[in-house]
Each structure stands twice: as C-alpha cells, then as structure tokens.
PDB file of C-alpha atoms in Angstrom:
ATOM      1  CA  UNK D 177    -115.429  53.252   2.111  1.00 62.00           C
ATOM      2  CA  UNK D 178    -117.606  56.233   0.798  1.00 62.00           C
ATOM      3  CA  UNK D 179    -117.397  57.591   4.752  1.00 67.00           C
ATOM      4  CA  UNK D 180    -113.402  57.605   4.663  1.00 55.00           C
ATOM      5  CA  UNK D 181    -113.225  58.691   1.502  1.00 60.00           C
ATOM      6  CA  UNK D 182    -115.540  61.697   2.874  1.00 60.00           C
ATOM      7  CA  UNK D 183    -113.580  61.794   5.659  1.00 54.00           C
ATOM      8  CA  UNK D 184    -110.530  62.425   3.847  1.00 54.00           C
ATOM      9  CA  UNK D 185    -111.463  64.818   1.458  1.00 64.00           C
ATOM     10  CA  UNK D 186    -112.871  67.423   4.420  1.00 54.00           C
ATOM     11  CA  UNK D 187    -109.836  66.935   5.799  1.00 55.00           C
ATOM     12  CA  UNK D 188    -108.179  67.771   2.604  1.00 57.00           C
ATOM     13  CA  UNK D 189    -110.542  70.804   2.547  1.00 50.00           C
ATOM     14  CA  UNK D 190    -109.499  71.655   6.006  1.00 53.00           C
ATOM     15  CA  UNK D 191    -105.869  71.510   5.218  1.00 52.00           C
ATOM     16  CA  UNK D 192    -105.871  73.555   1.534  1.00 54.00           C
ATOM     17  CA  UNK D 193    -107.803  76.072   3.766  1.00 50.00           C
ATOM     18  CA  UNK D 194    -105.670  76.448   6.100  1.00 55.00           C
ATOM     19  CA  UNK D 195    -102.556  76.567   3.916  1.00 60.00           C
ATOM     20  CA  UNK D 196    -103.926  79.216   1.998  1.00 62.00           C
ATOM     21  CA  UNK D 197    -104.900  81.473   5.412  1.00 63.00           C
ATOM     22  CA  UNK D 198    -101.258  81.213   5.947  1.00 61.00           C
ATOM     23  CA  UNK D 199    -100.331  82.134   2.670  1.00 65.00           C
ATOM     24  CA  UNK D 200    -102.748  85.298   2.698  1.00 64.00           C
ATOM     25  CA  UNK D 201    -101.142  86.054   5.884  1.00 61.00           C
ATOM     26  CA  UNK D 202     -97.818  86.208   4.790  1.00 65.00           C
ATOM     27  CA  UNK D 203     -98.893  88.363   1.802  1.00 65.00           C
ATOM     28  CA  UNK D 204     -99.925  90.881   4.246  1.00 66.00           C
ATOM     29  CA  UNK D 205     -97.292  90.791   6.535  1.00 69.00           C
ATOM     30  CA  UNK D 206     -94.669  91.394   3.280  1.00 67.00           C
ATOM     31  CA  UNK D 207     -97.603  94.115   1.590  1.00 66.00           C
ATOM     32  CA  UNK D 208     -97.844  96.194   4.917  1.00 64.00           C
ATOM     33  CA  UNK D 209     -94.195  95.810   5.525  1.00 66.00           C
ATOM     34  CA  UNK D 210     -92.733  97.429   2.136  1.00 66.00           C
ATOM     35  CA  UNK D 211     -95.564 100.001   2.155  1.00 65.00           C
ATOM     36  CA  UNK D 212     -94.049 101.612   5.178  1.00 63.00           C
ATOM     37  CA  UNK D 213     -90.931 101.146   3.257  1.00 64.00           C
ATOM     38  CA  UNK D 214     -92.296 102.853   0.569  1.00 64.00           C
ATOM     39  CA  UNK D 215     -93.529 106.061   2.793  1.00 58.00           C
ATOM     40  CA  UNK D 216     -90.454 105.847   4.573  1.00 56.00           C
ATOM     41  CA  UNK D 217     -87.651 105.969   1.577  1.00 55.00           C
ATOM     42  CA  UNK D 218     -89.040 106.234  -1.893  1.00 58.00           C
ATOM     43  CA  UNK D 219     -85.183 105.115  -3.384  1.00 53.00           C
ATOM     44  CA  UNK D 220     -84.942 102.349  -1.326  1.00 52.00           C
ATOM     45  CA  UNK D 221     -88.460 101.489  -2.684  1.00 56.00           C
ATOM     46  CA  UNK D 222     -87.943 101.258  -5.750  1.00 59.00           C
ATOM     47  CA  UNK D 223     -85.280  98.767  -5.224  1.00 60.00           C
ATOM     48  CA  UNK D 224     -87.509  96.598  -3.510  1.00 65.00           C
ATOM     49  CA  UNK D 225     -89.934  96.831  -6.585  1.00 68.00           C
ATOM     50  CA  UNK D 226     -86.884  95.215  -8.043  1.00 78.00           C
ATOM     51  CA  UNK D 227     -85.994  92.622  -6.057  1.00 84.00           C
ATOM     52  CA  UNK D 228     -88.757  89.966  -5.810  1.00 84.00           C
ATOM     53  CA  UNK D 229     -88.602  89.703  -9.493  1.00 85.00           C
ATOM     54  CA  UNK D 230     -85.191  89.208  -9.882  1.00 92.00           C
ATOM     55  CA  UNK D 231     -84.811  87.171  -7.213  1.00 94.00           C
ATOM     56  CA  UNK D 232     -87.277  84.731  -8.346  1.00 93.00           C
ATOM     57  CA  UNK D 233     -85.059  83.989 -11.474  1.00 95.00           C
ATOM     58  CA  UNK D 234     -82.221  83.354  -9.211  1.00 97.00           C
ATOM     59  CA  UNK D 235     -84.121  81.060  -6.958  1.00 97.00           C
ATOM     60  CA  UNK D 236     -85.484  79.305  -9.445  1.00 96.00           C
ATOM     61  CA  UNK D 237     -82.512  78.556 -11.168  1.00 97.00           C
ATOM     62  CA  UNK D 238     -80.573  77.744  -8.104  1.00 97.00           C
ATOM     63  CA  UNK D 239     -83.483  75.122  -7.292  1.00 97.00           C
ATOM     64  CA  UNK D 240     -82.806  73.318 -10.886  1.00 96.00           C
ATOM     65  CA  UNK D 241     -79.037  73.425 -10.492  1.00 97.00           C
ATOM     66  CA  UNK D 242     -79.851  71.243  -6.843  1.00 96.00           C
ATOM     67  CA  UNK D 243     -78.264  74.490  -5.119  1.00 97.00           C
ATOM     68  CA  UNK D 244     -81.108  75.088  -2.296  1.00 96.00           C
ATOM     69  CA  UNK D 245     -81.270  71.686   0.141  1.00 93.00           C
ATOM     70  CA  UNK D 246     -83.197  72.591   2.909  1.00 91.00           C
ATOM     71  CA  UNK D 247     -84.705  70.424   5.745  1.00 87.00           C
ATOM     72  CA  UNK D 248     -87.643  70.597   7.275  1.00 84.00           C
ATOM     73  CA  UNK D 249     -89.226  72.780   4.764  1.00 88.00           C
ATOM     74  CA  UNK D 250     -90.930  71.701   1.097  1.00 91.00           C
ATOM     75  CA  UNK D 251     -88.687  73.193  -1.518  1.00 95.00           C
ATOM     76  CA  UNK D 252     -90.867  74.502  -3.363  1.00 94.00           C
ATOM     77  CA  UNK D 253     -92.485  76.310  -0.474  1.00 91.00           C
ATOM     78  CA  UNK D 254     -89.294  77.574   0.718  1.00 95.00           C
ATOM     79  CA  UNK D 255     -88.157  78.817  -2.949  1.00 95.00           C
ATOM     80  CA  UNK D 256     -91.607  80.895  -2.837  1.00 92.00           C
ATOM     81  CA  UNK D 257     -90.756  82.480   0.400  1.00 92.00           C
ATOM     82  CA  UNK D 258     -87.475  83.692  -0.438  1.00 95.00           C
ATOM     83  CA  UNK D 259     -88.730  85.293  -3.202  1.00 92.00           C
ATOM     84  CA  UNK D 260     -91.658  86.494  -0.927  1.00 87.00           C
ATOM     85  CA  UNK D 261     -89.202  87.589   1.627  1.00 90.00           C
ATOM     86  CA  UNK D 262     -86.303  89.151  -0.443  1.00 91.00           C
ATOM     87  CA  UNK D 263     -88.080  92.744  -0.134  1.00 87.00           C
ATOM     88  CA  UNK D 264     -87.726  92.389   3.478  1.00 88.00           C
ATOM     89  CA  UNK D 265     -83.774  92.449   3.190  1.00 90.00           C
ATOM     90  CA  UNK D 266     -83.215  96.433   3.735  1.00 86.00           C
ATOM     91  CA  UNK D 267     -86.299  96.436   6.676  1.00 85.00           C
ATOM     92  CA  UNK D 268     -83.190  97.656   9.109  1.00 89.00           C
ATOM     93  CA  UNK D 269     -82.487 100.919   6.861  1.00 86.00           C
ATOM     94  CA  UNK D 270     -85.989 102.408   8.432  1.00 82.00           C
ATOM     95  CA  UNK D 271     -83.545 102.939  11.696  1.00 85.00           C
ATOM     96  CA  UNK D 272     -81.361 105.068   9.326  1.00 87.00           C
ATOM     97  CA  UNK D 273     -82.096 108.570   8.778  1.00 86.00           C
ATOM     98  CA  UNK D 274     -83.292 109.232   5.527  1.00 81.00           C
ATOM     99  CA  UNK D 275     -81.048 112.151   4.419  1.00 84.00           C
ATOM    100  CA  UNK D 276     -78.204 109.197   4.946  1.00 87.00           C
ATOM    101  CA  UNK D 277     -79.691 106.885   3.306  1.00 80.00           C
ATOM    102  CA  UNK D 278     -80.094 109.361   0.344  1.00 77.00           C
ATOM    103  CA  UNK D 279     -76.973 111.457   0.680  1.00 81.00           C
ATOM    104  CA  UNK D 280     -76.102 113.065  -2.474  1.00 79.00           C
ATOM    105  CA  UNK D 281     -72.367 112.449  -2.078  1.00 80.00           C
ATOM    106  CA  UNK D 282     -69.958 110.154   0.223  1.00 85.00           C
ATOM    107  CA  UNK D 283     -70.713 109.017   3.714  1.00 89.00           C
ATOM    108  CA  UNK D 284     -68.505 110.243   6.690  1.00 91.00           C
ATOM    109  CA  UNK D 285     -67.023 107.069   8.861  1.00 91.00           C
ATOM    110  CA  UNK D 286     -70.178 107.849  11.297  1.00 92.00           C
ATOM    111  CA  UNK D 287     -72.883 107.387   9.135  1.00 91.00           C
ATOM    112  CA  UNK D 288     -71.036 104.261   7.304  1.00 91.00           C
ATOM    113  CA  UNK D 289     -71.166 102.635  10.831  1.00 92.00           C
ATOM    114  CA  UNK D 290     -74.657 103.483  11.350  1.00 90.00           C
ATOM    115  CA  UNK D 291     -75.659 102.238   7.703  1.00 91.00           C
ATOM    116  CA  UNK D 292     -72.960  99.111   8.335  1.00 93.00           C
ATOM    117  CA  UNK D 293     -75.845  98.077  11.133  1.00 94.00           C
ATOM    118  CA  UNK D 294     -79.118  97.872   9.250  1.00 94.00           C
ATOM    119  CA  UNK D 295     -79.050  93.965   8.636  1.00 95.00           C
ATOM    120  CA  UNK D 296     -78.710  93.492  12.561  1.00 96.00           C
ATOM    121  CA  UNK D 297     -81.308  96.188  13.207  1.00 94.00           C
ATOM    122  CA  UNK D 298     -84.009  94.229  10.635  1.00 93.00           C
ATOM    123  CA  UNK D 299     -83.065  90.705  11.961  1.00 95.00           C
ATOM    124  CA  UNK D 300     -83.722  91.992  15.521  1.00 95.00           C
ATOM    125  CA  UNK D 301     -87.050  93.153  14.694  1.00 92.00           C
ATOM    126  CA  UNK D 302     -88.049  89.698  12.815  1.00 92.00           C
ATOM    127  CA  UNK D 303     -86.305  87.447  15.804  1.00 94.00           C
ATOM    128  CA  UNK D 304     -88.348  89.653  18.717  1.00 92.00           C
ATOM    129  CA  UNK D 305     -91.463  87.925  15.915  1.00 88.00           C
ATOM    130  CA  UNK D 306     -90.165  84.543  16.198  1.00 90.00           C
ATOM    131  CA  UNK D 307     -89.425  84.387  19.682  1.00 90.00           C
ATOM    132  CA  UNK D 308     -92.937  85.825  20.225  1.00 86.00           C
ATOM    133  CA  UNK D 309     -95.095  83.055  17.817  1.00 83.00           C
ATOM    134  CA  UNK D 310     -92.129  80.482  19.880  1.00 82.00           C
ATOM    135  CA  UNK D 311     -94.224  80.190  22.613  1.00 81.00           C
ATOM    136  CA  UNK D 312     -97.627  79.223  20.736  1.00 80.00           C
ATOM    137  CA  UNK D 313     -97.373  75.831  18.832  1.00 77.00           C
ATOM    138  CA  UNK D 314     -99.898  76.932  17.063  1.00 73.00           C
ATOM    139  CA  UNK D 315     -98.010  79.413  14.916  1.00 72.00           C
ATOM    140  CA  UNK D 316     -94.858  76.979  14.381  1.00 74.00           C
ATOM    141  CA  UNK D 317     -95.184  77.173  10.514  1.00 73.00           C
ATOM    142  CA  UNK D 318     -95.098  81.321  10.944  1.00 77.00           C
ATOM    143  CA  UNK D 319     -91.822  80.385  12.990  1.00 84.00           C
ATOM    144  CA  UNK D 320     -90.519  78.256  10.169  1.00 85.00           C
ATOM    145  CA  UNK D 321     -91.691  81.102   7.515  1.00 87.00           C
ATOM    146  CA  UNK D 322     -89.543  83.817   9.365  1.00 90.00           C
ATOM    147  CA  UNK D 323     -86.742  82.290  10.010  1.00 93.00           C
ATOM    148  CA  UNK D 324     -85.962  83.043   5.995  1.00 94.00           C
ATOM    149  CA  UNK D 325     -86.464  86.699   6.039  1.00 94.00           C
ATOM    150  CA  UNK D 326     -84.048  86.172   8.954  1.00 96.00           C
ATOM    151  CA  UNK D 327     -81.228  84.862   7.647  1.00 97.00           C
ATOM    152  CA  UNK D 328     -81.609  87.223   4.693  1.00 96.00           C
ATOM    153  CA  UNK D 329     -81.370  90.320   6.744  1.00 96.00           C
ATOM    154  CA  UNK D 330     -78.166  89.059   8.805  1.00 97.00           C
ATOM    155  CA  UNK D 331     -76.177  87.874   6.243  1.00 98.00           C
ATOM    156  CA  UNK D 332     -76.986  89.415   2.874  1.00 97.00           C
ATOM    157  CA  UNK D 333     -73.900  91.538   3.215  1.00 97.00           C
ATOM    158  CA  UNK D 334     -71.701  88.332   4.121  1.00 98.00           C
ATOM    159  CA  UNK D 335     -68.932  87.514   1.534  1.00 98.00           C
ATOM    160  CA  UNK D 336     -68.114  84.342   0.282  1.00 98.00           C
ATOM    161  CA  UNK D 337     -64.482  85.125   1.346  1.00 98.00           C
ATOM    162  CA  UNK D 338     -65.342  85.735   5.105  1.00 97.00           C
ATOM    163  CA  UNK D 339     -64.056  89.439   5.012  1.00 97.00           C
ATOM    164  CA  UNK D 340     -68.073  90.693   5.183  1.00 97.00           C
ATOM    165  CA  UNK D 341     -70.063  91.962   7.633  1.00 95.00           C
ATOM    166  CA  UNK D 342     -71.809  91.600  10.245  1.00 96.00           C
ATOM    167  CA  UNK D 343     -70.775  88.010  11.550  1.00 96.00           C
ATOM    168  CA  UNK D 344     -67.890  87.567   8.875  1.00 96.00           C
ATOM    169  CA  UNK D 345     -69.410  84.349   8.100  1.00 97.00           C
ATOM    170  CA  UNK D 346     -67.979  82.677   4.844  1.00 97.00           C
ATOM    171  CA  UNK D 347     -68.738  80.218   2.103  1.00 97.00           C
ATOM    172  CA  UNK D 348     -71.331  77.589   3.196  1.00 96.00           C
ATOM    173  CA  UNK D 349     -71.886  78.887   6.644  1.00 97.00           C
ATOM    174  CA  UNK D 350     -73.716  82.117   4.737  1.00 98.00           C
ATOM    175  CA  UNK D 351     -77.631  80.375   4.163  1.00 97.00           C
ATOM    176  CA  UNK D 352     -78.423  79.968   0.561  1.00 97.00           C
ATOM    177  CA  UNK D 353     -81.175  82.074   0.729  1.00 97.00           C
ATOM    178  CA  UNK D 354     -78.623  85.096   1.611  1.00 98.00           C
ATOM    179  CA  UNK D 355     -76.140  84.196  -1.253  1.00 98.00           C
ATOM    180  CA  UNK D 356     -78.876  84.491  -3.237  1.00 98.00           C
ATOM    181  CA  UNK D 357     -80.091  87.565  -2.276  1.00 97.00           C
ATOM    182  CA  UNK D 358     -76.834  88.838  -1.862  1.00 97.00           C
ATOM    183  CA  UNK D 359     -75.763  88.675  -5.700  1.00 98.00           C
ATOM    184  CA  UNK D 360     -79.529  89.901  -6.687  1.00 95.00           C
ATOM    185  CA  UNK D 361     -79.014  92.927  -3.905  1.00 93.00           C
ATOM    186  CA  UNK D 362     -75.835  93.380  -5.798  1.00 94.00           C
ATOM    187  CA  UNK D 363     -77.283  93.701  -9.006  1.00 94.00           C
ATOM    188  CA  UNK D 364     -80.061  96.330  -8.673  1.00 89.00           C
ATOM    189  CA  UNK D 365     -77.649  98.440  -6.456  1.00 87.00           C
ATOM    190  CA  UNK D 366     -75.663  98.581  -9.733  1.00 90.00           C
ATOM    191  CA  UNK D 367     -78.324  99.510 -12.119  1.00 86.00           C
ATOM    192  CA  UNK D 368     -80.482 101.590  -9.900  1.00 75.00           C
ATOM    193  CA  UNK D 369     -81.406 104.568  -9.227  1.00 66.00           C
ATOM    194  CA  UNK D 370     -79.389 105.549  -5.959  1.00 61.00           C
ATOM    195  CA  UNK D 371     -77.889 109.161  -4.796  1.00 56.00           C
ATOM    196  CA  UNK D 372     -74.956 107.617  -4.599  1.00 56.00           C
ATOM    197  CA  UNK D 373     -74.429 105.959  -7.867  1.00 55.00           C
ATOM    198  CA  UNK D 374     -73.971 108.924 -10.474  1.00 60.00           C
ATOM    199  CA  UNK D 375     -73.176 106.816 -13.333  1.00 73.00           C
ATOM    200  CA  UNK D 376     -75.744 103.522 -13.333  1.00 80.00           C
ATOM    201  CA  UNK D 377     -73.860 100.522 -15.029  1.00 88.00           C
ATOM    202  CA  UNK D 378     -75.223  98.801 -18.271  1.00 91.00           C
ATOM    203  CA  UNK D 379     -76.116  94.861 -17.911  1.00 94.00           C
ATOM    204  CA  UNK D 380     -73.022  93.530 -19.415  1.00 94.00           C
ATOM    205  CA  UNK D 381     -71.020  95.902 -16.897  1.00 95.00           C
ATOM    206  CA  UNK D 382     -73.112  94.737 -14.160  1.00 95.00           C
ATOM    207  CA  UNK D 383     -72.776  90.961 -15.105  1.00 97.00           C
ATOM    208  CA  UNK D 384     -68.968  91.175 -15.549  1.00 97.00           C
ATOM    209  CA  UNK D 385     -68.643  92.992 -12.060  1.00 97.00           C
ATOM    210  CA  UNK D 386     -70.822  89.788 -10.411  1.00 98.00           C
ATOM    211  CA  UNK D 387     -68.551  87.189 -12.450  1.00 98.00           C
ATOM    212  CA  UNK D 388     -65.302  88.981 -11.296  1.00 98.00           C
ATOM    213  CA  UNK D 389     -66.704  88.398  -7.317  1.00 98.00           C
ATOM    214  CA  UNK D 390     -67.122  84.704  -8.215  1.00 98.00           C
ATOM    215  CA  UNK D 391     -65.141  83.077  -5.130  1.00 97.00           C
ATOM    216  CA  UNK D 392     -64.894  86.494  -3.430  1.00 98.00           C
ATOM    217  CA  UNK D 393     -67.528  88.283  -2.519  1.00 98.00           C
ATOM    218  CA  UNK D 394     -69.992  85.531  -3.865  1.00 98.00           C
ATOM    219  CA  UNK D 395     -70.610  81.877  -4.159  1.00 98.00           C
ATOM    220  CA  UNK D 396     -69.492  80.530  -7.199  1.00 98.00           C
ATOM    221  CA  UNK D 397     -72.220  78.279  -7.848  1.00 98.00           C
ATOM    222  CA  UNK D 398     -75.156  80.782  -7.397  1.00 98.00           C
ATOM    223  CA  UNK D 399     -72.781  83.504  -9.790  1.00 98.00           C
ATOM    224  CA  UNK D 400     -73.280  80.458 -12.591  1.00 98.00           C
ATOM    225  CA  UNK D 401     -76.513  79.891 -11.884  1.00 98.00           C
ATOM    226  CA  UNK D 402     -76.954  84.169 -12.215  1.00 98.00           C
ATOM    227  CA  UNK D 403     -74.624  83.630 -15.705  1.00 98.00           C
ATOM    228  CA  UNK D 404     -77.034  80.677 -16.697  1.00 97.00           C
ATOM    229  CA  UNK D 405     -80.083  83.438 -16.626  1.00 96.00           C
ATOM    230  CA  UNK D 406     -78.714  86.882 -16.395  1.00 96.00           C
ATOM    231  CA  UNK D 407     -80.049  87.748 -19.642  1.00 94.00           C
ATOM    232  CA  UNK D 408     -83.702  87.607 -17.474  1.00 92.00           C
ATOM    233  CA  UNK D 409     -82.730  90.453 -14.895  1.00 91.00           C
ATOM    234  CA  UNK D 410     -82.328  92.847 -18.295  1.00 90.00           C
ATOM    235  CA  UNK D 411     -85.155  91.781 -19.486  1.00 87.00           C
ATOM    236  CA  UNK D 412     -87.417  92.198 -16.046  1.00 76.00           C
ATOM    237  CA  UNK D 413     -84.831  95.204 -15.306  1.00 69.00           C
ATOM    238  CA  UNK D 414     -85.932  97.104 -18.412  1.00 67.00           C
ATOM    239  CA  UNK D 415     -89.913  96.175 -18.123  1.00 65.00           C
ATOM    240  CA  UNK D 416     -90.226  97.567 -14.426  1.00 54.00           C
ATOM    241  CA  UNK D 417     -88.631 100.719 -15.991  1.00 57.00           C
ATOM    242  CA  UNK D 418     -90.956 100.944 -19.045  1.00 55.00           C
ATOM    243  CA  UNK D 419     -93.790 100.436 -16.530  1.00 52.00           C
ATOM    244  CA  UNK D 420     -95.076  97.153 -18.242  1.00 45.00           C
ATOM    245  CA  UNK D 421     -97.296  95.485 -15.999  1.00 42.00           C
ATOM    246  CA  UNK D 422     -96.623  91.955 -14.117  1.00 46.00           C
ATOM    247  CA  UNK D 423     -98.521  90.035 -15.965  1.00 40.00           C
ATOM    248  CA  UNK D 424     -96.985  90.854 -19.210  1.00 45.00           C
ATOM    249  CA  UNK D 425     -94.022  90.413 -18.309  1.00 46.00           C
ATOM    250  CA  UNK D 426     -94.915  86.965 -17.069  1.00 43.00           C
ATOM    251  CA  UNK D 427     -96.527  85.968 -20.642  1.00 41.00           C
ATOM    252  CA  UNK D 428     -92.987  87.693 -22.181  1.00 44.00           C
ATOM    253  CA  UNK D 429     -90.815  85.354 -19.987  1.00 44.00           C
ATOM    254  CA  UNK D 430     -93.072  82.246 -20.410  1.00 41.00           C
ATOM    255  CA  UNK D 431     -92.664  82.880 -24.928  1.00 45.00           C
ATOM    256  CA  UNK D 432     -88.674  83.917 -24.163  1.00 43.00           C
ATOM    257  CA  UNK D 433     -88.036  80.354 -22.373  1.00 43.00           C
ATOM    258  CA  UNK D 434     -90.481  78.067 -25.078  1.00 42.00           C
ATOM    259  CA  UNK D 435     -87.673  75.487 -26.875  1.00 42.00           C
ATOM    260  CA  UNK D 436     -88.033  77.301 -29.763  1.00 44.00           C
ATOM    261  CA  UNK D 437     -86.988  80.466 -28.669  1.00 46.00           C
ATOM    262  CA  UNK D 438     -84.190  79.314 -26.048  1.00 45.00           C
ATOM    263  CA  UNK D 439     -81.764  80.296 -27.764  1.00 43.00           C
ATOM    264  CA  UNK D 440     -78.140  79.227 -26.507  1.00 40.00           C
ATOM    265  CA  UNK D 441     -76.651  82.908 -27.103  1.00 41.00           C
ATOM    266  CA  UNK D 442     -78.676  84.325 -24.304  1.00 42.00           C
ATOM    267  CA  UNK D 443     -76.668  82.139 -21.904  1.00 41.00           C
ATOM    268  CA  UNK D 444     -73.541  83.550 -22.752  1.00 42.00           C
ATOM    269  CA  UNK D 445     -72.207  85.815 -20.314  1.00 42.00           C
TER     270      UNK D 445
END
C-alpha cells in the first residue's frame, strides 16, 4: 500500500509539474506576444492593458450564468485562457501600417479594407502554430490551448445578426469565447483612448450603447451577463487609468463583491 500510495503521489508530482511548464509557457507566449504589440502600436497597447481585465469579469460571469459549455476542455481551464488569450485578439493589426491604425481622422475605403482583414491576418498566424504542434502528439494540449486565441481573432468582429465580418457567422455559430470578447472589445473601443474617437463615452453611455446591440450586434445572454457586472469594467476601467496596481485592485474587487457590500443597485443597468 505505502509503494502505490508513493507511486501515486510522484505521479501526481509529475503531472502538477508538468501542468505548470505549460502554464509558464503560455505566459510567455501571451508576454512576448503583446510586447511586440506594445513596440509596434502604443494605442492599440493600451487597449490590450484593458482587455484581460475586463474580460475576466465577463468570463467569469458567463461561466456562473452556465453560458460557456465546452468539450474536451476543463472549464475552468478554458475560462483562464480566454482571459489569457483576449490580448491576442488585435495580433492581425501588426500587418496594418501604423499611421492607419492611428489616423487622426476617417479612413478612405482602402485602408477600411485593409483594417477589415486583421482578424484573418492574426488567425493565420496562430493556425500556421497549430498545424505546426499538429504533427507532434506531444504538444496536443498547446493545440487545444490555441485553438481559443483562434476563434477569438476570426470572429470577434462577427455579429449576432450575421451581417459581420469576416465569415458572417451569426448567433450560436460565433464561439462563446468571441461573443465574449466581442462585447468587452466593444467596450474599451468606446472608452479609450483612440485617434479616432474624439469624444470618449462615459460608462452609462457605453453600457446603454452594448444593451441597445442586445440581439444585434451581440448575444443577448452574454449583454445580461455584461448588465449583471458592468458596474466592474468602471471600476477596473478607472483603476488602470489612475495607475493603481493589480493587486489592489484585486483586494478592491474581492471587499466590493463581500455580501455585505453587494449591493443590488450596482446591478442596475
């Protein structure tokens, strides 16, 4: 008995090892990837700065509402590597020149077509990954891992409707992890800082704009998750600007969501 229950826990060892390997590795896949973001476009960096917080509201609350069913996949794993992967949603833009992607002013039909393309241009790059680890078993949960960042890049500019681009897939044939992104990509262009958006809406406008698209450009059911917790994307919104630091705003959001300070006004829309 005490030689299987050695047995067991090396292979325990073995596998928490392993697991966390992977993990490291897609931490510096995602760290090296948004850096040359970062050198590349500074605006579109500071959406991505954005993102992974916000989306890791969305997800979350999307995963208690039962929206996320995935197969194949732990859900809690796969909720951590959307968020993970969210940043990677705007990897196609590097193909875009940069004085497009920051032009002070409207886009002529040319460079609309050539922005219009980044999601196929950043799911290209991750598929030519994927087909690549495809041939080694050995890297079949890297496969799995991609395929997220994937699907986000294709189809984060899908509409619920079927009138987006660049399949003009619609309601349930979008992945989840796309619709979420999508409404979360949706948000922070609205608040940002961007070139093109001279007059930055306030939360409220920003949430009412997201509840209008409910049906249209979105899925309903992740826009009431989003209306469930929107009063968190303010809240992480406005500590990213201040320049508070991650952690505190972790302790702020753990005290915010303690029963006795859940109140029901903040889920008001």
């Amino acid at each position: 008995t005490d030689t299987l229950i050695s047995k067991l826990s090396l292979s325990n060892y073995k596998l928490l090892h392993a697991k966390k390997a992977i993990e490291m590795h897609k931490i510096m896949l995602i760290s090296l990837t948004t850096s040359l973001i970062g050198d590349y476009s500074r605006e579109t960096s500071a959406h991505l700065k954005n993102m992974q917080h916000l989306t890791s509201y969305l997800s979350a609350e999307c995963k208690r509402l039962g929206l996320i069913r995935v197969a194949d996949y732990d859900l809690d794993e796969y909720v951590k590597d959307l968020n993970y992967t969210s940043v990677l949603h705007d990897i196609g833009k590097m193909a875009v020149p940069c004085e497009v992607l920051e032009k002070d002013g409207a886009l002529t039909p040319e460079e609309s077509q050539l922005v219009r393309r980044h999601p196929e241009i950043g799911a290209a790059h991750i598929k030519a990954i994927i087909d690549r680890f495809a041939e080694e078993p050995v890297y079949e949960r890297y496969t799995a891992f991609l395929i997220i960042p994937y699907e986000i890049c294709l189809y984060h500019h899908e509409r619920w409707d079927g009138t987006g681009y660049p399949r003009g897939l619609s309601r349930d044939s979008i992945p989840i992890a796309a619709r979420i992104v999508s409404v979360v990509d949706t948000y922070e262009a609205l608040r940002g800082d961007r070139t093109y958006n001279a007059t930055r809406k306030t939360h409220q406008e920003a949430v009412q704009i997201i509840k209008s698209q409910a049906g249209k450009q979105f899925d309903p059911t992740v826009v009431k998750a989003f209306l469930s917790i929107h009063y968190k994307f303010d809240d992480v919104y406005g500590s990213l600007k201040a320049g508070i630091s991650e952690l505190e705003m972790s302790v702020a959001s753990a005290e915010k969501d303690s029963p006795e300070n859940n109140s029901p006004r903040k889920n008001q829309a």
